PDB file of C-alpha atoms in Angstrom:
ATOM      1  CA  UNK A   1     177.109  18.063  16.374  1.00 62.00           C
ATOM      2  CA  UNK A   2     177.842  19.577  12.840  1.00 66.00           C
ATOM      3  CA  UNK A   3     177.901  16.591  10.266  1.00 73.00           C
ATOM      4  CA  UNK A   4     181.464  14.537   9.531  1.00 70.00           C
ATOM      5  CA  UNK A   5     182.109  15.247  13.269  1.00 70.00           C
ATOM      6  CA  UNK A   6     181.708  11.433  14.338  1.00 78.00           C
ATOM      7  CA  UNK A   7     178.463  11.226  15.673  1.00 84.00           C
ATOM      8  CA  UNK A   8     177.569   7.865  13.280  1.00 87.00           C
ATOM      9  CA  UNK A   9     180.922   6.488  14.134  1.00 86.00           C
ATOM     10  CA  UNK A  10     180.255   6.642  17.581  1.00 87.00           C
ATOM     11  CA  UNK A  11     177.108   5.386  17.443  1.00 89.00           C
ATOM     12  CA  UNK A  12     178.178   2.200  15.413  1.00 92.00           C
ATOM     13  CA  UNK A  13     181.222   1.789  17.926  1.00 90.00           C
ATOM     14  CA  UNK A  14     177.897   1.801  20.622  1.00 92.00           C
ATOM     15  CA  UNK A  15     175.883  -0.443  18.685  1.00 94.00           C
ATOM     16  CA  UNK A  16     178.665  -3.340  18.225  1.00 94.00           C
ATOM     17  CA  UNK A  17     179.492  -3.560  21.738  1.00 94.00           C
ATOM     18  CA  UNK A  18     176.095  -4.183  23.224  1.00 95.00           C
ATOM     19  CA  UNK A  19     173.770  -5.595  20.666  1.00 95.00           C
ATOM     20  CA  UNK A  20     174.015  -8.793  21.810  1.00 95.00           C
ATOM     21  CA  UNK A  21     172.923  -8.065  24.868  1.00 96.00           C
ATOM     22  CA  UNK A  22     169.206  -7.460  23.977  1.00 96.00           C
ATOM     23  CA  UNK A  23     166.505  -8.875  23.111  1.00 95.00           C
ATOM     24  CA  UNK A  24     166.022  -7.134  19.824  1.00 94.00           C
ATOM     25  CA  UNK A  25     168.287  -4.530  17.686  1.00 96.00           C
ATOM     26  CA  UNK A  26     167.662  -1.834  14.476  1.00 96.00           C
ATOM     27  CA  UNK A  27     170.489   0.467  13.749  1.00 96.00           C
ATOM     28  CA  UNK A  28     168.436   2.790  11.257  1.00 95.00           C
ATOM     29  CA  UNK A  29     170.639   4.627   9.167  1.00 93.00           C
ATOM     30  CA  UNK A  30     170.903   7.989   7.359  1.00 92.00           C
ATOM     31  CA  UNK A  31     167.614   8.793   8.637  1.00 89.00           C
ATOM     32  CA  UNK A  32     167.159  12.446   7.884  1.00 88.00           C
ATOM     33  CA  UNK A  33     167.703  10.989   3.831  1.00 91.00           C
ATOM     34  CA  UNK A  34     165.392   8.240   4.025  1.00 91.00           C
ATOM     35  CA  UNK A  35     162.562   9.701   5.285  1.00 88.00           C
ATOM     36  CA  UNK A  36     162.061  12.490   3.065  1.00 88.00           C
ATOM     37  CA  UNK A  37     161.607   9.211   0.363  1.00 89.00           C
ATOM     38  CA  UNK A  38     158.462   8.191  -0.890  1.00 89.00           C
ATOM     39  CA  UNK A  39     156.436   6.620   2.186  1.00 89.00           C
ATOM     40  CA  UNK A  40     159.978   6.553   3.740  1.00 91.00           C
ATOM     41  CA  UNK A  41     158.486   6.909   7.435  1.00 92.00           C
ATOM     42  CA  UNK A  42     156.729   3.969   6.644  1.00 93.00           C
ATOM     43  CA  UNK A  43     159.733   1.664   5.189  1.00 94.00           C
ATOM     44  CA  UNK A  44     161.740   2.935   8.194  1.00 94.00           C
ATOM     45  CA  UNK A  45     159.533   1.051  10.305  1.00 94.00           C
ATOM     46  CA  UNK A  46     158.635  -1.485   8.558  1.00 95.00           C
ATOM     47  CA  UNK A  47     162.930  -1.556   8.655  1.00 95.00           C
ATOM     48  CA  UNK A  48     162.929  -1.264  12.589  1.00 94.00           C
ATOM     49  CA  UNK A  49     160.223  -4.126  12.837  1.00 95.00           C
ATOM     50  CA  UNK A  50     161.591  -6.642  10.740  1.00 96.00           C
ATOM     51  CA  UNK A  51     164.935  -5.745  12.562  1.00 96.00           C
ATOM     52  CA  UNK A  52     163.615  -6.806  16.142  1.00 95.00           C
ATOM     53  CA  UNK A  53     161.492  -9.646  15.056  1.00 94.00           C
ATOM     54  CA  UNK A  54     164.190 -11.162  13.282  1.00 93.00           C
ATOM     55  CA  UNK A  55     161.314 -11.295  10.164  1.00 93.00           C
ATOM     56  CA  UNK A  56     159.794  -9.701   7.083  1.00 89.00           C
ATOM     57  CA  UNK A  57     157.604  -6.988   8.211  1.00 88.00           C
ATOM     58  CA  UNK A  58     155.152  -5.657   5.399  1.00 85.00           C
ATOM     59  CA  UNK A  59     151.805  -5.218   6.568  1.00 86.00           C
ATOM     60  CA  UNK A  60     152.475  -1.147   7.675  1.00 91.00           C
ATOM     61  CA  UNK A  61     150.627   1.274   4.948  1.00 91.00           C
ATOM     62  CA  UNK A  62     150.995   4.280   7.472  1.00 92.00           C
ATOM     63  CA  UNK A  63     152.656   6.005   9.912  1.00 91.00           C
ATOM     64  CA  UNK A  64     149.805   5.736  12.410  1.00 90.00           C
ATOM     65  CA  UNK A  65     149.595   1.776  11.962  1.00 92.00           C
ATOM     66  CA  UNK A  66     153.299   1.045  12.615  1.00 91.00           C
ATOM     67  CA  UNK A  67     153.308   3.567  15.334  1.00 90.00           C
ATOM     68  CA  UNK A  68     151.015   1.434  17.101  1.00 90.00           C
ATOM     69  CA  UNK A  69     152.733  -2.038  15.815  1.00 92.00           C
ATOM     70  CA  UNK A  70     156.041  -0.655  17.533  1.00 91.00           C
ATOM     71  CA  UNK A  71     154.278   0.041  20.346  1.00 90.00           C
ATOM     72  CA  UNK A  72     153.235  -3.515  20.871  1.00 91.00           C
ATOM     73  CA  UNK A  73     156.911  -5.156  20.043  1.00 91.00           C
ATOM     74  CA  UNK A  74     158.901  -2.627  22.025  1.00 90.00           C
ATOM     75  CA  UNK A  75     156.586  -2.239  25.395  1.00 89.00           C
ATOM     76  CA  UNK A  76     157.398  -6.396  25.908  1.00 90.00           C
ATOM     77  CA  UNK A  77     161.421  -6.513  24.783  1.00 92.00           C
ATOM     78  CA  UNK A  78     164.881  -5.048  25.770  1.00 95.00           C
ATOM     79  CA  UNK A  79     165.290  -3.452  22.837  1.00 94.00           C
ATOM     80  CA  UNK A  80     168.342  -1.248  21.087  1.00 95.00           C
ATOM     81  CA  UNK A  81     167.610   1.083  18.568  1.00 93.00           C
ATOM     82  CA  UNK A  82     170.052   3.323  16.690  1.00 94.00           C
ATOM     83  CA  UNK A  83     168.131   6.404  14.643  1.00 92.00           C
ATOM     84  CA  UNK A  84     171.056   8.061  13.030  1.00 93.00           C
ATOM     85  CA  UNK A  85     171.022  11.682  11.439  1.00 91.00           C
ATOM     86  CA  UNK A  86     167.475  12.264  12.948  1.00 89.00           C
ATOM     87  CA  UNK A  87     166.082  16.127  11.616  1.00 87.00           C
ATOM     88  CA  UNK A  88     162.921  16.850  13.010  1.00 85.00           C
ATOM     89  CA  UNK A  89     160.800  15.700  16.014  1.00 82.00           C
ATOM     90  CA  UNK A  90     157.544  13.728  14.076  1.00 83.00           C
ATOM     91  CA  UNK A  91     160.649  11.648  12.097  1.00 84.00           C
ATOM     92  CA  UNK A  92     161.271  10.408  15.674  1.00 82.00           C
ATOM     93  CA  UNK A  93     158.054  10.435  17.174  1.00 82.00           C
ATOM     94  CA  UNK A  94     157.267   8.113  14.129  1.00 84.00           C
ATOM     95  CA  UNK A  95     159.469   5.370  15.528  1.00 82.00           C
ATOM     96  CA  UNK A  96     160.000   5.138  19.333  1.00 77.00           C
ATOM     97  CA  UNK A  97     156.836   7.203  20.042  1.00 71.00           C
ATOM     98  CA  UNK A  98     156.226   8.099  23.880  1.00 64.00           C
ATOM     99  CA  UNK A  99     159.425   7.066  25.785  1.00 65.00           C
ATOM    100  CA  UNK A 100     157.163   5.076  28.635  1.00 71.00           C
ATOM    101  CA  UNK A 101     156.394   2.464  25.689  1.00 77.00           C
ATOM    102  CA  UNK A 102     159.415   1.392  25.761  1.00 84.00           C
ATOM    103  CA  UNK A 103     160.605  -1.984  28.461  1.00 88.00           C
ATOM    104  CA  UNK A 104     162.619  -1.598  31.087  1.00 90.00           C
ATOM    105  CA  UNK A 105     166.259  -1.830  29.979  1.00 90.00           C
ATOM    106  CA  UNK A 106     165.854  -0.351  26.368  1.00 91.00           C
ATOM    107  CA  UNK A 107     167.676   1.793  24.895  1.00 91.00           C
ATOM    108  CA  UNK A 108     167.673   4.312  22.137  1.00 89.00           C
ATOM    109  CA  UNK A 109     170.348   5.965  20.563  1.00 90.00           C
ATOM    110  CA  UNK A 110     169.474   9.052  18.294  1.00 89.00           C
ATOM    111  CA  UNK A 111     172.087  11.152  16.246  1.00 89.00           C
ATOM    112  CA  UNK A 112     171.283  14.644  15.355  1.00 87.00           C
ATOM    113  CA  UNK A 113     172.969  17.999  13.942  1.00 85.00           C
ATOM    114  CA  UNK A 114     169.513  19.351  15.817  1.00 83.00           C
ATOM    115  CA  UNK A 115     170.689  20.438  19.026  1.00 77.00           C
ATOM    116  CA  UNK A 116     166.693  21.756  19.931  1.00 76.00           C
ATOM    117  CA  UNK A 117     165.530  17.904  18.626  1.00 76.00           C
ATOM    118  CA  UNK A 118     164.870  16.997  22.185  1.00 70.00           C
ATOM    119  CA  UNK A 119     163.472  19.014  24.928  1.00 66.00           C
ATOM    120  CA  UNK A 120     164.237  20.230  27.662  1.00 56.00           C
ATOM    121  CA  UNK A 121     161.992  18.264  29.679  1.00 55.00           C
ATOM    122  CA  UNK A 122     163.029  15.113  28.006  1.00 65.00           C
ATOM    123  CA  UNK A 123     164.969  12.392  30.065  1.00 69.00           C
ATOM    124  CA  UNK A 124     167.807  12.057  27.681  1.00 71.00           C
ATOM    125  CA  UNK A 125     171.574  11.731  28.267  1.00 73.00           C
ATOM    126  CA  UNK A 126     172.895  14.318  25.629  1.00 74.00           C
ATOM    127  CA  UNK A 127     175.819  14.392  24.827  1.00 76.00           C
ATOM    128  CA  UNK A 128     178.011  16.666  22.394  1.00 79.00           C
ATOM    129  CA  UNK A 129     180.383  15.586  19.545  1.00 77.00           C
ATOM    130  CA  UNK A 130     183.197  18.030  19.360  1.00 81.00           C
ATOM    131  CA  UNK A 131     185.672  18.518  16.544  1.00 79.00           C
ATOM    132  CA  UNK A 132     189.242  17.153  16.737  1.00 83.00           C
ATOM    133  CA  UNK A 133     191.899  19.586  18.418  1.00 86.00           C
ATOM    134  CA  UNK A 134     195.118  20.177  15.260  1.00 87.00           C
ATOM    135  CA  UNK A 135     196.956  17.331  17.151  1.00 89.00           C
ATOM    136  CA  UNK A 136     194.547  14.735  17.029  1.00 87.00           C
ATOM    137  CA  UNK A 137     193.513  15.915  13.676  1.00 84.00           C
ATOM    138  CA  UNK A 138     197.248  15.530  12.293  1.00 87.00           C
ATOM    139  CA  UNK A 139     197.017  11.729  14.051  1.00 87.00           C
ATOM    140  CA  UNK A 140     194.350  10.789  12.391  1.00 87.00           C
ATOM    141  CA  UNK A 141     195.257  12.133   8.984  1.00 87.00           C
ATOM    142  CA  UNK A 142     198.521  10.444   9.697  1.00 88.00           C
ATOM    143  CA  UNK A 143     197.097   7.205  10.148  1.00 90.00           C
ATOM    144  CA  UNK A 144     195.137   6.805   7.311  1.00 87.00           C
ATOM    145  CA  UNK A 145     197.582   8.582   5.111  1.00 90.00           C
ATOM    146  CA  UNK A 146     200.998   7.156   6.147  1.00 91.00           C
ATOM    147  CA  UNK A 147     199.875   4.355   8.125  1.00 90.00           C
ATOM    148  CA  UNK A 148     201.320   5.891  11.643  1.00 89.00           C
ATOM    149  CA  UNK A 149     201.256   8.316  13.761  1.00 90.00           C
ATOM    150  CA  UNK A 150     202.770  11.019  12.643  1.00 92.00           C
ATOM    151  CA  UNK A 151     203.183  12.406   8.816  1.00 90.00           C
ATOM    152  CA  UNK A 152     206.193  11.260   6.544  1.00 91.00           C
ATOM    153  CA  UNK A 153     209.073  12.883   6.380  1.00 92.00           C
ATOM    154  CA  UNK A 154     208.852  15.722   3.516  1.00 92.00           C
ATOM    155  CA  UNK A 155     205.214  15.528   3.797  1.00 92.00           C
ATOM    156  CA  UNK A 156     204.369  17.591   7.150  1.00 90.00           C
ATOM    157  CA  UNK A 157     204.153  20.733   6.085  1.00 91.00           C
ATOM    158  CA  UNK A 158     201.381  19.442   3.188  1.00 90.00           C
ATOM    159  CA  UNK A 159     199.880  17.288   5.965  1.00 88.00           C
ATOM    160  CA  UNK A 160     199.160  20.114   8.159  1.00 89.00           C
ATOM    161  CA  UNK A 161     197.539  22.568   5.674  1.00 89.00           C
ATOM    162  CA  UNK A 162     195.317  19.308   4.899  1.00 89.00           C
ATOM    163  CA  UNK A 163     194.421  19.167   8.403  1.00 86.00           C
ATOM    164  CA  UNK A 164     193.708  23.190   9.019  1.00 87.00           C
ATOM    165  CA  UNK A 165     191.811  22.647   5.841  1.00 87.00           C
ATOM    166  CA  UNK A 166     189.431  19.922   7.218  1.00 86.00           C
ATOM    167  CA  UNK A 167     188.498  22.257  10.325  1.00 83.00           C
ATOM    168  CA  UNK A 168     188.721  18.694  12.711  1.00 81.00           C
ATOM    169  CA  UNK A 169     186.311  16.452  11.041  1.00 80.00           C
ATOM    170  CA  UNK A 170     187.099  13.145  11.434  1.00 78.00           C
ATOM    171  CA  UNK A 171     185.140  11.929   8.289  1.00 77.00           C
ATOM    172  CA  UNK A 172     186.969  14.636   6.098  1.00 79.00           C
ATOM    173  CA  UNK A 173     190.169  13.696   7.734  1.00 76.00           C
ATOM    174  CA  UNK A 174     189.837   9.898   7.018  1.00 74.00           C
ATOM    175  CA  UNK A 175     188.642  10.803   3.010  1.00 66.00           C
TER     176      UNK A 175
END
């Protein structure tokens, strides 16, 4: 989905619920960003590591090493992983690799505004984040404006050209 639309929100909302029920966790966010950094790849696994190990993980200089360092911690542990706001297909490949590495009972979560990210022949739920319909929009303005439901009296006429204005992001509608 397009960005603001609630795909990270969701994903946290995912995250909270379940964590505890694995063995180990990494919610990696703002992906797409942090990988374009200097040896950002790299820290992004070294991130993921140190996440599910519950430990400092340093000794990854490449991509190739901590590919294969992933490989051993995932393939033995029921594992959730979060990779928000992934762009490209080596950015992922990077961190979860070939999907049969992973135990039985892991999941992954990825985020994307690249619908063509995963193929076809991938075995992937996917799902699509949609924008807000006007209502919903005008609720959720409403509640971080107002505090309720609905807009103010004197103030729905503004709070509607607000809400056509913000095209039924959530993230614009909450700024």
């Amino acid at each position: 989905g397009m960005g603001g639309v609630g795909k990270t929100t969701i994903a946290k909302n995912v995250y909270n619920q379940n964590f505890y029920k694995f063995e180990g966790k990494s919610f990696l966010s703002n992906f797409r960003e942090r990988s374009k950094e200097f040896n950002g790849l790299v820290c992004l696994q070294r991130q993921l590591l140190s996440d599910i190990l519950k430990k400092t993980v340093d000794e990854i200089n490449d991509v190739d090493e901590g590919i294969l360092k992933i490989k051993d911690v995932i393939c033995c542990r029921r594992t959730l992983i979060v990779l928000d706001d992934v762009e490209e297909r080596d950015q992922f490949n990077a961190i979860v690799g070939m999907q049969n590495w992973l135990c039985k009972g892991s999941k992954i979560i990825v985020t994307t505004r690249n619908k063509g990210l995963l193929s076809a022949n991938d075995e992937w739920v996917k799902c699509k984040v949609e924008p807000l319909d006007n209502r919903k929009s005008l609720e959720l303005f409403s509640w971080h404006a107002f505090g309720q439901a609905d807009p103010v009296e004197g103030f729905v006429e503004d709070s509607w050209k607000i809400v056509n204005h913000c095209n039924g992001l959530p993230l614009a509608l909450q700024g």
